[in-house]
CSV table of C-alpha atoms and ligand atoms in Angstrom, one decimal:
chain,number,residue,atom,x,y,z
P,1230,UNK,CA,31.8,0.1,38.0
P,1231,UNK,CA,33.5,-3.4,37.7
P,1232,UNK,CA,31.1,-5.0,35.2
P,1233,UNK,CA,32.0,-7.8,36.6
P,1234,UNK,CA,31.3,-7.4,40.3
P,1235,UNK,CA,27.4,-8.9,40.8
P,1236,UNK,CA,27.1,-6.1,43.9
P,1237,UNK,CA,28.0,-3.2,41.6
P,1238,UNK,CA,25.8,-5.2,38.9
P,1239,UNK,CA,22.6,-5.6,41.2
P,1240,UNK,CA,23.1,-2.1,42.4
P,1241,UNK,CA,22.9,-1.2,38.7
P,1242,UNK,CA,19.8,-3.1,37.9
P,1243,UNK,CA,17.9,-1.6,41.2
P,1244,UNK,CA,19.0,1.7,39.9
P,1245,UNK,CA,17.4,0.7,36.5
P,1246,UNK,CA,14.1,0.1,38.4
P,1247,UNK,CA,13.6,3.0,40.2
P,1248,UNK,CA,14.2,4.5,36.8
P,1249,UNK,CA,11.7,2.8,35.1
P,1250,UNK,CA,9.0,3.0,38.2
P,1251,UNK,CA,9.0,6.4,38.5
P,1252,UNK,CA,8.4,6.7,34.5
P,1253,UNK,CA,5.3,4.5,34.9
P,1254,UNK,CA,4.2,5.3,38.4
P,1255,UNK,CA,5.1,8.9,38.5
P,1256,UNK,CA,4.3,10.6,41.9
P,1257,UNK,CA,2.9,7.5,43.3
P,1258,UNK,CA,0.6,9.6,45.8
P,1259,UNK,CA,-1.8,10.3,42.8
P,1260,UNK,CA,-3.4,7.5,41.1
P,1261,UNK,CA,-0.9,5.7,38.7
P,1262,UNK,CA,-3.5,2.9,38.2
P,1263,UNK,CA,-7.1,2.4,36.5
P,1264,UNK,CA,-9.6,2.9,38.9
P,1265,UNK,CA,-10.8,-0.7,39.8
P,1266,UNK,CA,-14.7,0.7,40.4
P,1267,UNK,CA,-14.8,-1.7,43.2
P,1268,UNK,CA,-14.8,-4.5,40.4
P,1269,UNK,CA,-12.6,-8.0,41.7
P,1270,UNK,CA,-11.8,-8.4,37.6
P,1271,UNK,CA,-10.6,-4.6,37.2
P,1272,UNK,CA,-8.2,-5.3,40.4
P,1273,UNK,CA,-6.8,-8.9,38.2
P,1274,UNK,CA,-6.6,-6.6,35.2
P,1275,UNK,CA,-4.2,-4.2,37.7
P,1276,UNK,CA,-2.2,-7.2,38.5
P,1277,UNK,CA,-1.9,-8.1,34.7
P,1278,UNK,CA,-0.3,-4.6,34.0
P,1279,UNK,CA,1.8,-4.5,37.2
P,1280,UNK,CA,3.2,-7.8,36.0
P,1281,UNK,CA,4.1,-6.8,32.6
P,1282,UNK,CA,5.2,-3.7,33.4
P,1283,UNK,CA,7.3,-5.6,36.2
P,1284,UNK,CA,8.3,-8.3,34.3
P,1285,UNK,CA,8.7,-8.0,30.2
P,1286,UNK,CA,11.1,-5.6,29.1
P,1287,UNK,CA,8.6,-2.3,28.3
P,1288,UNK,CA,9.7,-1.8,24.6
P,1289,UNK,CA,10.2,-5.4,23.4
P,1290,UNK,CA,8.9,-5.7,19.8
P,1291,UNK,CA,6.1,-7.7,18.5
P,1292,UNK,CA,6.6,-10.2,16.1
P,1293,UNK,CA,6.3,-8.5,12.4
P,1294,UNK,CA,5.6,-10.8,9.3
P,1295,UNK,CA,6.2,-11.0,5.9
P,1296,UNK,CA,3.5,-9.9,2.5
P,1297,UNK,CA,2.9,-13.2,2.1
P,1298,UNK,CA,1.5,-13.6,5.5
P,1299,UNK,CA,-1.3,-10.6,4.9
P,1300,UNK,CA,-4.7,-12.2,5.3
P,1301,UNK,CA,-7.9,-10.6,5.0
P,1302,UNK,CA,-9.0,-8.6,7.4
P,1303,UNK,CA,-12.8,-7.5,8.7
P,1304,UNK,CA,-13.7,-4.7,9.8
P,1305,UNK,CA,-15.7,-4.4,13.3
P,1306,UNK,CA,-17.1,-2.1,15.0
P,1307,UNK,CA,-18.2,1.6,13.8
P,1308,UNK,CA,-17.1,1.2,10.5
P,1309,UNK,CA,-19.2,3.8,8.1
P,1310,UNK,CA,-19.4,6.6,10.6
P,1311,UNK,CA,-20.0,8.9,7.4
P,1312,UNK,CA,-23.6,7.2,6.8
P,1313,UNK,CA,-26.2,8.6,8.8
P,1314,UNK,CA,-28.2,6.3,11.0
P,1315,UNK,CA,-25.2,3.7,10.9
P,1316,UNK,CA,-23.4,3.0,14.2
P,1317,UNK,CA,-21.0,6.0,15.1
P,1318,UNK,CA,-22.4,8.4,12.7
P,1319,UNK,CA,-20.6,11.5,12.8
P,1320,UNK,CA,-21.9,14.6,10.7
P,1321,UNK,CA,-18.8,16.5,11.0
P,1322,UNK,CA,-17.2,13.2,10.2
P,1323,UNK,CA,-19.2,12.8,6.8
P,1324,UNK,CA,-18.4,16.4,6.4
P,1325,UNK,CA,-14.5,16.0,6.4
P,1326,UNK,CA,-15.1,12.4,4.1
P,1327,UNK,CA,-16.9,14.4,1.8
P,1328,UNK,CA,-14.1,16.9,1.2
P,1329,UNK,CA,-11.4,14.1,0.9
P,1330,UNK,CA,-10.2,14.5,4.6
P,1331,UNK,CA,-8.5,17.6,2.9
P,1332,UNK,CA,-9.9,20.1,5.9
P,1333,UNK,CA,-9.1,17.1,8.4
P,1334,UNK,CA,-6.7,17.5,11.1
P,1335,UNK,CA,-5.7,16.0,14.1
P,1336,UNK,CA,-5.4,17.9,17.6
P,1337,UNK,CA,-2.2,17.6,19.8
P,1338,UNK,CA,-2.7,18.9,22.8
P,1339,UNK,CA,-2.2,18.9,27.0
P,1340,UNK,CA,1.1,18.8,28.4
P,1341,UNK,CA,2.8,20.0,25.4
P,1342,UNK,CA,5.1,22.8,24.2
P,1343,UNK,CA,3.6,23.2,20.9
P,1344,UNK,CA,-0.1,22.2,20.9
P,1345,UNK,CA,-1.4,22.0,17.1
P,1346,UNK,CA,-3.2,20.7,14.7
P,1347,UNK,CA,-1.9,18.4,11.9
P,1348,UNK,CA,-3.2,17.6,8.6
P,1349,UNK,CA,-2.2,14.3,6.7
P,1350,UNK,CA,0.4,15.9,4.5
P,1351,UNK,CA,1.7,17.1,8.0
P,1352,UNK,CA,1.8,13.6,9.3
P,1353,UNK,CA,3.3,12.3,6.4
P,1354,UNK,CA,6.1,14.7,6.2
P,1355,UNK,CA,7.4,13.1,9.5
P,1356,UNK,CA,9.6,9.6,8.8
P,1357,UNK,CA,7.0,7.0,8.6
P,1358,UNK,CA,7.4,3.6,9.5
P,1359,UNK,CA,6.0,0.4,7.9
P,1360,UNK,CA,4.7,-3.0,9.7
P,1361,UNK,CA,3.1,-6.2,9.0
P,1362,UNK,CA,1.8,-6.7,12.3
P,1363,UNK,CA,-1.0,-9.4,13.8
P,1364,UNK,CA,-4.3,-7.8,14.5
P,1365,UNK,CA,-6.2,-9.7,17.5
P,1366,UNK,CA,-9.8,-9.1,18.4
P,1367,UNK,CA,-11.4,-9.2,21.6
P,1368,UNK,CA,-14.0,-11.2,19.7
P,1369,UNK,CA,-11.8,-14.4,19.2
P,1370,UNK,CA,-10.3,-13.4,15.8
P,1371,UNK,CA,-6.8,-12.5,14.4
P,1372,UNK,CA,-5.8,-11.0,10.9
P,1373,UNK,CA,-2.6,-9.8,9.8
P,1374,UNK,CA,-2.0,-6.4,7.9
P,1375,UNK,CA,0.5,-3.8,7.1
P,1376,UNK,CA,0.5,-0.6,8.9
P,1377,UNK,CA,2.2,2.4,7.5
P,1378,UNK,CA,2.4,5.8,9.5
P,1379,UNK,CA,3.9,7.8,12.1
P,1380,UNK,CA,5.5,6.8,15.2
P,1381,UNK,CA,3.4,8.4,18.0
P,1382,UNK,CA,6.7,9.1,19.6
P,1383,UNK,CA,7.8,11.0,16.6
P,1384,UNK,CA,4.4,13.5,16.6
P,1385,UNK,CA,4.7,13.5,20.8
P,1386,UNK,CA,8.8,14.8,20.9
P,1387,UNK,CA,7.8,17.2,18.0
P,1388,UNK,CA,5.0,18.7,20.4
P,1389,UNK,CA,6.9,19.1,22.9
P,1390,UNK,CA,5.6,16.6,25.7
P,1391,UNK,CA,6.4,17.7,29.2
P,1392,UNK,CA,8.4,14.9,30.8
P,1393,UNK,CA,5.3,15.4,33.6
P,1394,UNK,CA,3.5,12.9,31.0
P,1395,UNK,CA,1.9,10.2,32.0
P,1396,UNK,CA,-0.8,9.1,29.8
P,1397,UNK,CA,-1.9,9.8,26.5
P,1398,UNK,CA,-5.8,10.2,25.9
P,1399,UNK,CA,-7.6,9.1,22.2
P,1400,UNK,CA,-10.9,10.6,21.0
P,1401,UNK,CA,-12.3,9.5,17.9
P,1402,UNK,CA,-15.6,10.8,15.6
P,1403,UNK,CA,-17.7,7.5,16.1
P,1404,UNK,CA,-18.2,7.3,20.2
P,1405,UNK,CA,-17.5,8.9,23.5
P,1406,UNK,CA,-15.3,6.6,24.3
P,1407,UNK,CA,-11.8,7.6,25.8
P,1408,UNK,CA,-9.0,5.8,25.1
P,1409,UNK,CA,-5.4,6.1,26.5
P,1410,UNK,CA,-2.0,4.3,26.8
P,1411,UNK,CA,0.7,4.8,29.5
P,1412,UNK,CA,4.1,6.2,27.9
P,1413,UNK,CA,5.5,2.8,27.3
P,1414,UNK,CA,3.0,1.8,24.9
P,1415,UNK,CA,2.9,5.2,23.7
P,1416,UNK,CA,6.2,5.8,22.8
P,1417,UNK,CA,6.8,2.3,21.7
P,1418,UNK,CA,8.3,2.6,18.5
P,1419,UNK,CA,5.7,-0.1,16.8
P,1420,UNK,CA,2.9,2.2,18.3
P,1421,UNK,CA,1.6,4.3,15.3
P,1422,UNK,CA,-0.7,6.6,14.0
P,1423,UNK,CA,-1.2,4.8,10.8
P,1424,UNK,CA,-2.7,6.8,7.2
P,1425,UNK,CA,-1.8,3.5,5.2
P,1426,UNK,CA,-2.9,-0.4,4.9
P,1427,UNK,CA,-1.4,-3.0,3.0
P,1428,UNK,CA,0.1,0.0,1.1
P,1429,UNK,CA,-2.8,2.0,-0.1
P,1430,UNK,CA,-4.4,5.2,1.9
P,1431,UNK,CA,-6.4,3.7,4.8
P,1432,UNK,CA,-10.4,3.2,4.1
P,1433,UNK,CA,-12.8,4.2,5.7
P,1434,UNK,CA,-14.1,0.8,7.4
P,1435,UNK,CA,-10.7,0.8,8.7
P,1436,UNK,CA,-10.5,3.9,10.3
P,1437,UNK,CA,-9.8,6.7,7.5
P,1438,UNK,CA,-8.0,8.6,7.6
P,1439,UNK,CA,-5.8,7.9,10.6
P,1440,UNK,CA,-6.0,5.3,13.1
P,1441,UNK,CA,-4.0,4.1,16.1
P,1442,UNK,CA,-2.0,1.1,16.0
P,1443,UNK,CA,-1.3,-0.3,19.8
P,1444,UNK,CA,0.5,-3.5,18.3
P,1445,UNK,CA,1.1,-5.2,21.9
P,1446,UNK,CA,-2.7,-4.8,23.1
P,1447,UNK,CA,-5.9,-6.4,22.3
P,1448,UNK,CA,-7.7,-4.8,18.8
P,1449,UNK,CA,-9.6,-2.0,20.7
P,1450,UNK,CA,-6.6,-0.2,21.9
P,1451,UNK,CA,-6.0,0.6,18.1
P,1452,UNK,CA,-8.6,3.5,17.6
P,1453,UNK,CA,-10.2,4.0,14.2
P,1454,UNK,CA,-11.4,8.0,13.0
P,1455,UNK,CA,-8.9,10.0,15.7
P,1456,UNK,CA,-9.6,13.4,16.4
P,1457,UNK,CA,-7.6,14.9,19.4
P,1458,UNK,CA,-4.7,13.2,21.4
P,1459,UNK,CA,-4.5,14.7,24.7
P,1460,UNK,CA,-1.1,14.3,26.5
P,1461,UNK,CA,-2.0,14.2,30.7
P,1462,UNK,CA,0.0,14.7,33.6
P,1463,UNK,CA,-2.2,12.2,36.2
P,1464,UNK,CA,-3.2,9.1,34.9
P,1465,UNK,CA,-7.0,9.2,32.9
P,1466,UNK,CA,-8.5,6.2,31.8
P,1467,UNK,CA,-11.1,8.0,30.3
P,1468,UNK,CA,-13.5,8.4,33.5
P,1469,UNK,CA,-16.9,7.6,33.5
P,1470,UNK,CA,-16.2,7.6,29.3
P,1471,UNK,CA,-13.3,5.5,29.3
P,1472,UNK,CA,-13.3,1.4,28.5
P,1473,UNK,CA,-13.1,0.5,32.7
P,1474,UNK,CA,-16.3,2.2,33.4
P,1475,UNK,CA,-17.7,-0.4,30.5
P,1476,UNK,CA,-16.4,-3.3,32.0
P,1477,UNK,CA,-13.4,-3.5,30.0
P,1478,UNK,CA,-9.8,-3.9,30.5
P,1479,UNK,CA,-8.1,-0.6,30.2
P,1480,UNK,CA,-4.8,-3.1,29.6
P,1481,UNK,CA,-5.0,-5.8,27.7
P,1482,UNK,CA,-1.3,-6.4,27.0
P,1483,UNK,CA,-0.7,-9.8,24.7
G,294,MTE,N1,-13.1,4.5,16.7
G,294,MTE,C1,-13.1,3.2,16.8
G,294,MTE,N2,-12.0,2.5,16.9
G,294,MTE,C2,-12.1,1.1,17.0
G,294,MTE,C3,-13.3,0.4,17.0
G,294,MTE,C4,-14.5,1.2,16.9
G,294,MTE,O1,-15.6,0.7,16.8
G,294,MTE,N3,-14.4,2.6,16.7
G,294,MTE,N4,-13.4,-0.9,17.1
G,294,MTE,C5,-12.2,-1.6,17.7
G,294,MTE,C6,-12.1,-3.0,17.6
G,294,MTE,S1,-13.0,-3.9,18.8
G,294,MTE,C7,-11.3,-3.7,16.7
G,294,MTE,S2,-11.1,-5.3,16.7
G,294,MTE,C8,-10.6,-2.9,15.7
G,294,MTE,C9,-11.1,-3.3,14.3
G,294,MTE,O2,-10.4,-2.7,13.3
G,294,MTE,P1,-10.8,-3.0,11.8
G,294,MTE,O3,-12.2,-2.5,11.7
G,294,MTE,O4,-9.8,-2.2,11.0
G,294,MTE,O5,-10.7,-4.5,11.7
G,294,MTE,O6,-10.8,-1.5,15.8
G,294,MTE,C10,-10.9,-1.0,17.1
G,294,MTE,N5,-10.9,0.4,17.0
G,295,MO,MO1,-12.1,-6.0,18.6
């Protein structure tokens, strides 16, 4: 193709599209996008992800910042699941804290190969990656931290996802609450399953011992506590369990 040539170049770039709609809107028959429940704000929060996913290159990186920018950092939500009668209590949650996380593992499974279970010195054999990354909360507040951990793309290729995925499904110890990202955001190489902050092993207010970092979404997509990943073929947003059904965005791209 003569690079040159804007015919031959727009023909390229339609070719790119199709590409990159049928990774996100595989099989378009099924239901590639959060269910709206009849809500006018879930069917703006469709039009949100349909223009970034239109419009912003899918694996542009988020800004990263230097030590001198780390600030301190709350912790929200369910943050001593180990402490019965506390928000998000967990009793085999307590159990695994009280053994040091050492019997701990996190579940890979669905459309995978190789479905398994990983421990921490699993996870931390794979090549990590490090980020000091702004944290923004639903609730109107930012902080800035680094994240060390595994590329969820890393621990995905290793299972052996089926190129049939199109979701990736979260569940933690503290809630019922499903999670999941499209493949963009999950194979975006700042998206991590993070065992380290600010370069110590991650605590338990902040989600010990691993925890999702979606670095281009709002603070919920990053999931504290994770217990299983669940790689799909048709889109979930969780269901009746998942943040929609709440009256949440299921994307909150920033
Ligand atoms: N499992 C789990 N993950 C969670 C939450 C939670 O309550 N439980 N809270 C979310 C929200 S709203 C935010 S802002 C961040 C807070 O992370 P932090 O406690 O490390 O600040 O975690 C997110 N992930
Ligand atoms: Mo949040």
């Amino acid at each position: 193709m003569n690079k040159f040539d804007p015919i031959s170049r727009r023909r390229f770039l339609l070719g790119g599209g199709a590409a990159l709609g049928g990774l996100i809107l595989p099989g378009c028959g099924k239901t590639p996008l959060p269910a709206t429940y009849g809500s006018l704000l879930r069917m703006g929060d469709n039009l949100t992800y349909l223009a970034h996913r239109t419009l912003l290159p899918g694996q542009s990186l988020v800004r990263e910042y230097s030590h001198k920018d780390i600030s301190s950092f709350p912790a929200i939500g369910a943050v001593t699941p180990h402490e019965p009668g506390k928000r998000g209590y967990s009793a085999p949650y307590r159990e695994l804290q009280q053994g040091g996380f050492a019997d701990w593992r996190l579940a890979v499974e669905g459309v995978v190969d190789r479905p398994g279970l990983y421990s921490l010195a699993d996870l931390k054999r794979f090549p990590s990656r490090t980020q000091i990354t702004r944290h923004t909360c639903e609730e109107g507040w930012t902080a800035i931290a680094e994240w060390t951990g595994v590329p969820l793309s890393r621990v995905l290729l290793a299972a052996g996802m089926h190129r049939s995925a199109v979701c990736v499904c979260f569940y933690t110890y503290d809630s019922k609450v499903v999670h999941s990202l499209d493949m963009l955001d999950a194979l975006h190489p700042q998206t991590l399953l993070a065992y380290g902050m600010n370069g110590r092993d991650l605590m338990i207010r902040h989600g010990a011992p691993l925890r999702l970092r979606v670095e281009n979404q709002i603070g919920y997509k990053s999931r504290k506590y994770l217990q299983r990943i669940v790689v799909k073929d048709v889109f979930d947003d969780g269901g009746k369990n998942g943040v929609a059904a709440m009256g949440w965005a299921w994307y909150t791209g920033i």
